[in-house]
CSV table of N, CA, C and O in Angstrom, one decimal:
chain,number,residue,atom,x,y,z
A,1,MET,N,-182.9,60.6,-42.6
A,1,MET,CA,-183.2,59.2,-42.5
A,1,MET,C,-182.5,58.4,-43.6
A,1,MET,O,-181.9,57.4,-43.4
A,2,VAL,N,-182.5,58.9,-44.8
A,2,VAL,CA,-181.8,58.3,-45.9
A,2,VAL,C,-180.3,58.3,-45.7
A,2,VAL,O,-179.6,57.3,-46.0
A,3,ASN,N,-179.8,59.4,-45.1
A,3,ASN,CA,-178.4,59.5,-44.9
A,3,ASN,C,-177.9,58.4,-43.8
A,3,ASN,O,-176.9,57.8,-43.9
A,4,ASN,N,-178.8,58.2,-42.8
A,4,ASN,CA,-178.5,57.2,-41.8
A,4,ASN,C,-178.5,55.8,-42.4
A,4,ASN,O,-177.6,55.0,-42.1
A,5,TYR,N,-179.4,55.5,-43.3
A,5,TYR,CA,-179.5,54.3,-43.9
A,5,TYR,C,-178.3,54.1,-44.8
A,5,TYR,O,-177.6,53.0,-44.9
A,6,LYS,N,-177.9,55.1,-45.6
A,6,LYS,CA,-176.7,55.1,-46.5
A,6,LYS,C,-175.4,54.8,-45.7
A,6,LYS,O,-174.6,54.0,-46.1
A,7,ARG,N,-175.3,55.5,-44.5
A,7,ARG,CA,-174.1,55.3,-43.6
A,7,ARG,C,-174.1,53.8,-43.1
A,7,ARG,O,-173.1,53.2,-43.0
A,8,PHE,N,-175.3,53.3,-42.7
A,8,PHE,CA,-175.4,52.0,-42.2
A,8,PHE,C,-175.0,51.0,-43.3
A,8,PHE,O,-174.2,50.1,-43.0
A,9,ILE,N,-175.4,51.1,-44.5
A,9,ILE,CA,-175.1,50.2,-45.6
A,9,ILE,C,-173.6,50.3,-45.9
A,9,ILE,O,-172.9,49.3,-46.1
A,10,GLN,N,-173.1,51.5,-45.9
A,10,GLN,CA,-171.6,51.7,-46.2
A,10,GLN,C,-170.8,51.1,-45.1
A,10,GLN,O,-169.8,50.4,-45.3
A,11,ASN,N,-171.2,51.2,-43.8
A,11,ASN,CA,-170.5,50.6,-42.7
A,11,ASN,C,-170.6,49.1,-42.8
A,11,ASN,O,-169.5,48.4,-42.6
A,12,GLN,N,-171.7,48.5,-43.1
A,12,GLN,CA,-171.8,47.1,-43.3
A,12,GLN,C,-170.9,46.6,-44.4
A,12,GLN,O,-170.3,45.5,-44.3
A,13,PHE,N,-170.9,47.3,-45.5
A,13,PHE,CA,-170.0,47.0,-46.6
A,13,PHE,C,-168.5,47.0,-46.2
A,13,PHE,O,-167.8,46.0,-46.6
A,14,GLU,N,-168.1,48.0,-45.5
A,14,GLU,CA,-166.7,48.0,-45.0
A,14,GLU,C,-166.4,46.9,-44.1
A,14,GLU,O,-165.3,46.3,-44.2
A,15,LYS,N,-167.3,46.5,-43.2
A,15,LYS,CA,-167.1,45.3,-42.3
A,15,LYS,C,-167.0,44.1,-43.2
A,15,LYS,O,-166.1,43.2,-42.9
A,16,ALA,N,-167.8,43.9,-44.2
A,16,ALA,CA,-167.8,42.7,-45.0
A,16,ALA,C,-166.4,42.7,-45.8
A,16,ALA,O,-165.8,41.6,-45.9
A,17,LYS,N,-166.0,43.8,-46.3
A,17,LYS,CA,-164.7,43.9,-47.0
A,17,LYS,C,-163.5,43.5,-46.0
A,17,LYS,O,-162.6,42.7,-46.4
A,18,SER,N,-163.6,44.0,-44.8
A,18,SER,CA,-162.6,43.7,-43.8
A,18,SER,C,-162.5,42.2,-43.5
A,18,SER,O,-161.5,41.6,-43.4
A,19,THR,N,-163.7,41.7,-43.3
A,19,THR,CA,-163.8,40.2,-42.9
A,19,THR,C,-163.2,39.4,-44.1
A,19,THR,O,-162.5,38.4,-43.9
A,20,ALA,N,-163.6,39.7,-45.3
A,20,ALA,CA,-163.1,39.0,-46.5
A,20,ALA,C,-161.6,39.1,-46.6
A,20,ALA,O,-160.9,38.1,-46.9
A,21,SER,N,-161.1,40.3,-46.4
A,21,SER,CA,-159.7,40.5,-46.5
A,21,SER,C,-158.9,39.6,-45.4
A,21,SER,O,-157.9,39.0,-45.7
A,22,GLU,N,-159.5,39.6,-44.2
A,22,GLU,CA,-158.9,38.7,-43.1
A,22,GLU,C,-158.9,37.3,-43.5
A,22,GLU,O,-157.9,36.6,-43.3
A,23,LEU,N,-160.0,36.8,-44.1
A,23,LEU,CA,-160.1,35.4,-44.5
A,23,LEU,C,-159.1,35.1,-45.6
A,23,LEU,O,-158.4,34.0,-45.5
A,24,ILE,N,-159.0,36.0,-46.5
A,24,ILE,CA,-158.0,35.7,-47.6
A,24,ILE,C,-156.6,35.7,-47.1
A,24,ILE,O,-155.8,34.8,-47.5
A,25,SER,N,-156.2,36.6,-46.2
A,25,SER,CA,-154.9,36.7,-45.7
A,25,SER,C,-154.6,35.5,-44.8
A,25,SER,O,-153.5,35.0,-44.9
A,26,SER,N,-155.5,35.0,-44.1
A,26,SER,CA,-155.3,33.8,-43.2
A,26,SER,C,-155.1,32.6,-44.1
A,26,SER,O,-154.3,31.7,-43.8
A,27,ARG,N,-155.8,32.5,-45.1
A,27,ARG,CA,-155.7,31.3,-46.1
A,27,ARG,C,-154.3,31.4,-46.7
A,27,ARG,O,-153.6,30.4,-46.8
A,28,SER,N,-153.8,32.6,-47.1
A,28,SER,CA,-152.5,32.7,-47.7
A,28,SER,C,-151.4,32.3,-46.7
A,28,SER,O,-150.5,31.6,-47.1
A,29,GLU,N,-151.6,32.6,-45.5
A,29,GLU,CA,-150.6,32.2,-44.5
A,29,GLU,C,-150.6,30.7,-44.3
A,29,GLU,O,-149.5,30.1,-44.2
A,30,GLU,N,-151.8,30.1,-44.2
A,30,GLU,CA,-151.8,28.7,-44.1
A,30,GLU,C,-151.2,28.0,-45.3
A,30,GLU,O,-150.5,27.0,-45.2
A,31,GLU,N,-151.5,28.4,-46.5
A,31,GLU,CA,-150.9,27.9,-47.7
A,31,GLU,C,-149.4,28.0,-47.7
A,31,GLU,O,-148.7,27.1,-48.2
A,32,GLU,N,-149.0,29.2,-47.3
A,32,GLU,CA,-147.5,29.4,-47.3
A,32,GLU,C,-146.8,28.5,-46.4
A,32,GLU,O,-145.7,28.0,-46.7
A,33,LYS,N,-147.4,28.0,-45.3
A,33,LYS,CA,-146.8,27.1,-44.4
A,33,LYS,C,-146.6,25.7,-45.0
A,33,LYS,O,-145.7,25.0,-44.6
A,34,ALA,N,-147.4,25.4,-46.0
A,34,ALA,CA,-147.3,24.1,-46.6
A,34,ALA,C,-146.3,24.1,-47.8
A,34,ALA,O,-146.1,23.0,-48.4
A,35,ILE,N,-145.7,25.1,-48.1
A,35,ILE,CA,-144.7,25.2,-49.2
A,35,ILE,C,-143.4,24.8,-48.8
A,35,ILE,O,-142.9,25.2,-47.7
A,36,ILE,N,-142.7,24.0,-49.6
A,36,ILE,CA,-141.3,23.6,-49.4
A,36,ILE,C,-140.5,24.1,-50.6
A,36,ILE,O,-141.0,24.3,-51.7
A,37,GLU,N,-139.2,24.3,-50.3
A,37,GLU,CA,-138.3,24.8,-51.4
A,37,GLU,C,-137.5,23.6,-51.9
A,37,GLU,O,-137.0,22.8,-51.1
A,38,LEU,N,-137.3,23.6,-53.2
A,38,LEU,CA,-136.4,22.6,-53.8
A,38,LEU,C,-135.2,23.3,-54.4
A,38,LEU,O,-135.2,24.5,-54.8
A,39,ASN,N,-134.1,22.5,-54.4
A,39,ASN,CA,-132.9,23.0,-55.1
A,39,ASN,C,-133.4,23.2,-56.6
A,39,ASN,O,-134.0,22.3,-57.2
A,40,PRO,N,-133.0,24.4,-57.1
A,40,PRO,CA,-133.5,24.6,-58.5
A,40,PRO,C,-133.0,23.6,-59.5
A,40,PRO,O,-133.8,23.2,-60.4
A,41,GLN,N,-131.8,23.0,-59.4
A,41,GLN,CA,-131.4,22.0,-60.3
A,41,GLN,C,-132.2,20.7,-60.1
A,41,GLN,O,-132.6,20.1,-61.1
A,42,HIS,N,-132.6,20.4,-58.9
A,42,HIS,CA,-133.5,19.2,-58.7
A,42,HIS,C,-134.8,19.4,-59.3
A,42,HIS,O,-135.4,18.5,-59.9
A,43,TYR,N,-135.3,20.7,-59.2
A,43,TYR,CA,-136.6,21.0,-59.8
A,43,TYR,C,-136.6,20.8,-61.3
A,43,TYR,O,-137.5,20.2,-61.9
A,44,VAL,N,-135.5,21.3,-61.9
A,44,VAL,CA,-135.4,21.1,-63.4
A,44,VAL,C,-135.4,19.7,-63.8
A,44,VAL,O,-136.0,19.3,-64.8
A,45,GLU,N,-134.6,18.9,-63.1
A,45,GLU,CA,-134.5,17.4,-63.4
A,45,GLU,C,-135.9,16.8,-63.2
A,45,GLU,O,-136.3,15.9,-64.0
A,46,LEU,N,-136.5,17.1,-62.1
A,46,LEU,CA,-137.9,16.5,-61.8
A,46,LEU,C,-138.9,16.9,-62.8
A,46,LEU,O,-139.7,16.2,-63.3
A,47,LYS,N,-138.8,18.2,-63.3
A,47,LYS,CA,-139.7,18.7,-64.3
A,47,LYS,C,-139.5,18.0,-65.6
A,47,LYS,O,-140.5,17.6,-66.3
A,48,ALA,N,-138.3,17.7,-66.0
A,48,ALA,CA,-138.0,16.9,-67.2
A,48,ALA,C,-138.6,15.5,-67.1
A,48,ALA,O,-139.2,15.0,-68.0
A,49,ILE,N,-138.4,14.9,-66.0
A,49,ILE,CA,-139.0,13.5,-65.7
A,49,ILE,C,-140.5,13.6,-65.8
A,49,ILE,O,-141.2,12.7,-66.4
A,50,ALA,N,-141.1,14.6,-65.1
A,50,ALA,CA,-142.5,14.7,-65.1
A,50,ALA,C,-143.1,14.9,-66.5
A,50,ALA,O,-144.1,14.3,-66.8
A,51,ASP,N,-142.5,15.7,-67.2
A,51,ASP,CA,-142.9,15.9,-68.6
A,51,ASP,C,-142.9,14.7,-69.4
A,51,ASP,O,-143.9,14.4,-70.2
A,52,LYS,N,-141.9,13.9,-69.3
A,52,LYS,CA,-141.8,12.6,-70.0
A,52,LYS,C,-142.8,11.6,-69.6
A,52,LYS,O,-143.3,10.8,-70.3
A,53,GLN,N,-143.2,11.7,-68.3
A,53,GLN,CA,-144.2,10.7,-67.7
A,53,GLN,C,-145.6,11.3,-67.7
A,53,GLN,O,-146.5,10.7,-67.2
A,54,HIS,N,-145.7,12.5,-68.3
A,54,HIS,CA,-147.0,13.1,-68.4
A,54,HIS,C,-147.7,13.3,-67.0
A,54,HIS,O,-148.8,12.9,-66.8
A,55,THR,N,-146.9,13.8,-66.1
A,55,THR,CA,-147.4,14.0,-64.7
A,55,THR,C,-146.8,15.3,-64.3
A,55,THR,O,-146.3,16.1,-65.0
A,56,THR,N,-146.9,15.6,-63.0
A,56,THR,CA,-146.4,16.8,-62.4
A,56,THR,C,-145.3,16.6,-61.4
A,56,THR,O,-145.1,15.5,-60.9
A,57,VAL,N,-144.5,17.6,-61.2
A,57,VAL,CA,-143.4,17.5,-60.2
A,57,VAL,C,-144.1,17.2,-58.8
A,57,VAL,O,-143.6,16.4,-58.0
A,58,GLN,N,-145.2,17.8,-58.5
A,58,GLN,CA,-145.9,17.6,-57.2
A,58,GLN,C,-146.2,16.1,-57.1
A,58,GLN,O,-146.0,15.6,-56.0
A,59,ALA,N,-146.7,15.5,-58.2
A,59,ALA,CA,-147.1,14.1,-58.1
A,59,ALA,C,-145.8,13.2,-57.8
A,59,ALA,O,-145.9,12.3,-57.0
A,60,ILE,N,-144.7,13.5,-58.4
A,60,ILE,CA,-143.5,12.8,-58.2
A,60,ILE,C,-143.0,12.9,-56.8
A,60,ILE,O,-142.7,12.0,-56.1
A,61,ILE,N,-143.0,14.2,-56.3
A,61,ILE,CA,-142.6,14.4,-54.9
A,61,ILE,C,-143.5,13.8,-53.9
A,61,ILE,O,-143.1,13.2,-52.9
A,62,ASP,N,-144.8,13.8,-54.2
A,62,ASP,CA,-145.8,13.1,-53.3
A,62,ASP,C,-145.5,11.6,-53.2
A,62,ASP,O,-145.5,11.0,-52.1
A,63,GLY,N,-145.2,11.0,-54.4
A,63,GLY,CA,-144.8,9.6,-54.4
A,63,GLY,C,-143.5,9.3,-53.6
A,63,GLY,O,-143.5,8.3,-52.9
A,64,ILE,N,-142.6,10.2,-53.8
A,64,ILE,CA,-141.3,10.0,-53.1
A,64,ILE,C,-141.5,10.1,-51.6
A,64,ILE,O,-141.0,9.3,-50.8
A,65,LEU,N,-142.3,11.0,-51.2
A,65,LEU,CA,-142.6,11.2,-49.7
A,65,LEU,C,-143.4,10.0,-49.2
A,65,LEU,O,-143.1,9.6,-48.0
A,66,VAL,N,-144.3,9.5,-49.9
A,66,VAL,CA,-145.1,8.3,-49.4
A,66,VAL,C,-144.2,7.1,-49.3
A,66,VAL,O,-144.2,6.4,-48.2
A,67,GLN,N,-143.3,6.9,-50.2
A,67,GLN,CA,-142.3,5.8,-50.1
A,67,GLN,C,-141.4,6.0,-48.9
A,67,GLN,O,-141.1,5.1,-48.2
A,68,TYR,N,-140.9,7.2,-48.7
A,68,TYR,CA,-140.0,7.5,-47.6
A,68,TYR,C,-140.7,7.3,-46.3
A,68,TYR,O,-140.1,6.6,-45.4
A,69,LEU,N,-141.9,7.8,-46.1
A,69,LEU,CA,-142.6,7.7,-44.9
A,69,LEU,C,-142.9,6.2,-44.6
A,69,LEU,O,-143.0,5.8,-43.4
A,70,ALA,N,-143.2,5.5,-45.6
A,70,ALA,CA,-143.5,4.0,-45.4
A,70,ALA,C,-142.3,3.3,-44.9
A,70,ALA,O,-142.4,2.3,-44.2
A,71,SER,N,-141.1,3.7,-45.3
A,71,SER,CA,-139.9,2.9,-45.0
A,71,SER,C,-139.1,3.5,-43.8
A,71,SER,O,-138.2,2.9,-43.3
A,72,ALA,N,-139.5,4.7,-43.4
A,72,ALA,CA,-138.8,5.4,-42.3
A,72,ALA,C,-139.0,4.7,-41.0
A,72,ALA,O,-140.1,4.3,-40.7
A,73,PRO,N,-137.9,4.5,-40.3
A,73,PRO,CA,-138.1,3.8,-39.0
A,73,PRO,C,-138.8,4.7,-38.0
A,73,PRO,O,-138.4,5.9,-37.8
A,74,TYR,N,-139.8,4.3,-37.4
A,74,TYR,CA,-140.5,5.1,-36.4
A,74,TYR,C,-140.2,4.6,-34.9
A,74,TYR,O,-140.8,5.0,-34.0
A,75,GLU,N,-139.4,3.5,-34.9
A,75,GLU,CA,-139.1,3.0,-33.6
A,75,GLU,C,-138.2,4.0,-32.8
A,75,GLU,O,-137.3,4.6,-33.3
A,76,ILE,N,-138.5,4.1,-31.5
A,76,ILE,CA,-137.7,4.9,-30.6
A,76,ILE,C,-136.5,4.1,-30.2
A,76,ILE,O,-136.6,3.0,-29.8
A,77,ALA,N,-135.3,4.7,-30.3
A,77,ALA,CA,-134.1,4.0,-29.9
A,77,ALA,C,-134.1,3.8,-28.4
A,77,ALA,O,-134.5,4.6,-27.7
A,78,PRO,N,-133.6,2.6,-28.0
A,78,PRO,CA,-133.6,2.3,-26.5
A,78,PRO,C,-132.7,3.3,-25.8
A,78,PRO,O,-131.7,3.7,-26.4
A,79,ILE,N,-133.0,3.6,-24.6
A,79,ILE,CA,-132.2,4.5,-23.8
A,79,ILE,C,-131.1,3.7,-23.2
A,79,ILE,O,-131.2,2.6,-22.6
A,80,THR,N,-129.9,4.2,-23.4
A,80,THR,CA,-128.7,3.5,-23.0
A,80,THR,C,-128.4,3.7,-21.5
A,80,THR,O,-129.0,4.7,-20.9
A,81,THR,N,-127.6,2.9,-20.9
A,81,THR,CA,-127.3,3.0,-19.5
A,81,THR,C,-126.6,4.3,-19.2
A,81,THR,O,-126.8,5.0,-18.2
A,82,GLY,N,-125.7,4.7,-20.2
A,82,GLY,CA,-125.0,5.9,-20.0
A,82,GLY,C,-125.9,7.1,-20.0
A,82,GLY,O,-125.7,8.1,-19.2
A,83,GLN,N,-126.9,7.1,-20.8
A,83,GLN,CA,-127.9,8.2,-20.8
A,83,GLN,C,-128.7,8.2,-19.5
A,83,GLN,O,-129.0,9.3,-19.0
A,84,LYS,N,-129.0,7.0,-19.0
A,84,LYS,CA,-129.7,7.0,-17.7
A,84,LYS,C,-128.8,7.5,-16.6
A,84,LYS,O,-129.3,8.1,-15.7
A,85,GLU,N,-127.5,7.2,-16.6
A,85,GLU,CA,-126.6,7.7,-15.6
A,85,GLU,C,-126.5,9.2,-15.7
A,85,GLU,O,-126.4,9.9,-14.7
A,86,ASP,N,-126.5,9.7,-16.9
A,86,ASP,CA,-126.4,11.2,-17.1
A,86,ASP,C,-127.7,11.9,-16.6
A,86,ASP,O,-127.7,13.0,-16.2
A,87,ASN,N,-128.8,11.2,-16.8
A,87,ASN,CA,-130.1,11.8,-16.5
A,87,ASN,C,-131.0,10.7,-15.8
A,87,ASN,O,-131.7,9.9,-16.4
A,88,PRO,N,-130.9,10.6,-14.5
A,88,PRO,CA,-131.6,9.6,-13.7
A,88,PRO,C,-133.1,9.6,-13.9
A,88,PRO,O,-133.8,8.5,-13.7
A,89,LEU,N,-133.7,10.7,-14.4
A,89,LEU,CA,-135.1,10.7,-14.7
A,89,LEU,C,-135.5,9.7,-15.8
A,89,LEU,O,-136.6,9.2,-15.8
A,90,LEU,N,-134.6,9.3,-16.6
A,90,LEU,CA,-134.8,8.4,-17.7
A,90,LEU,C,-135.1,7.0,-17.1
A,90,LEU,O,-135.8,6.2,-17.8
A,91,TYR,N,-134.7,6.7,-15.9
A,91,TYR,CA,-135.0,5.4,-15.3
A,91,TYR,C,-136.5,5.3,-15.1
A,91,TYR,O,-137.0,4.2,-15.1
A,92,LEU,N,-137.2,6.4,-14.9
A,92,LEU,CA,-138.6,6.4,-14.7
A,92,LEU,C,-139.4,5.7,-15.8
A,92,LEU,O,-140.4,5.0,-15.6
A,93,ASP,N,-138.9,6.0,-17.0
A,93,ASP,CA,-139.5,5.4,-18.2
A,93,ASP,C,-139.5,3.8,-18.1
A,93,ASP,O,-140.5,3.2,-18.3
A,94,GLY,N,-138.4,3.3,-17.7
A,94,GLY,CA,-138.2,1.8,-17.5
A,94,GLY,C,-139.1,1.3,-16.4
A,94,GLY,O,-139.7,0.3,-16.5
A,95,ILE,N,-139.2,2.0,-15.3
A,95,ILE,CA,-140.1,1.6,-14.2
A,95,ILE,C,-141.5,1.6,-14.6
A,95,ILE,O,-142.2,0.7,-14.4
A,96,CYS,N,-141.9,2.6,-15.4
A,96,CYS,CA,-143.3,2.7,-15.8
A,96,CYS,C,-143.7,1.6,-16.8
A,96,CYS,O,-144.7,1.0,-16.7
A,97,LYS,N,-142.7,1.2,-17.6
A,97,LYS,CA,-143.0,0.1,-18.6
A,97,LYS,C,-143.0,-1.2,-17.9
A,97,LYS,O,-143.8,-2.1,-18.3
A,98,LEU,N,-142.3,-1.4,-16.8
A,98,LEU,CA,-142.4,-2.7,-16.1
A,98,LEU,C,-143.8,-2.9,-15.5
A,98,LEU,O,-144.2,-4.0,-15.4
A,99,GLU,N,-144.4,-1.8,-15.1
A,99,GLU,CA,-145.8,-2.0,-14.5
A,99,GLU,C,-146.8,-2.2,-15.5
A,99,GLU,O,-147.9,-2.8,-15.2
A,100,ASP,N,-146.6,-1.9,-16.8
A,100,ASP,CA,-147.6,-2.1,-17.8
A,100,ASP,C,-147.7,-3.5,-18.1
A,100,ASP,O,-148.0,-4.5,-18.2
């Protein structure tokens, strides 16, 4: 009876370890997807600026990205007649917009 209990506890422990390992590895994969690479020279330059400004390279890059995204054009370029002639299905977009 004690051996059965001991095996049960050992089995539960192994399951818990396995689950924890899976959670840790899935988090690492998610974090890895969020990483971007910088040109090493750019990093050195940004690091020097960050040190002078008492901030981090991450904060500088975040600020640059916010500015870029705020100024980036999100408008879709109009479909040209040539594109419509090459792909007649593009005319459907214009037809649908007329009905709206």
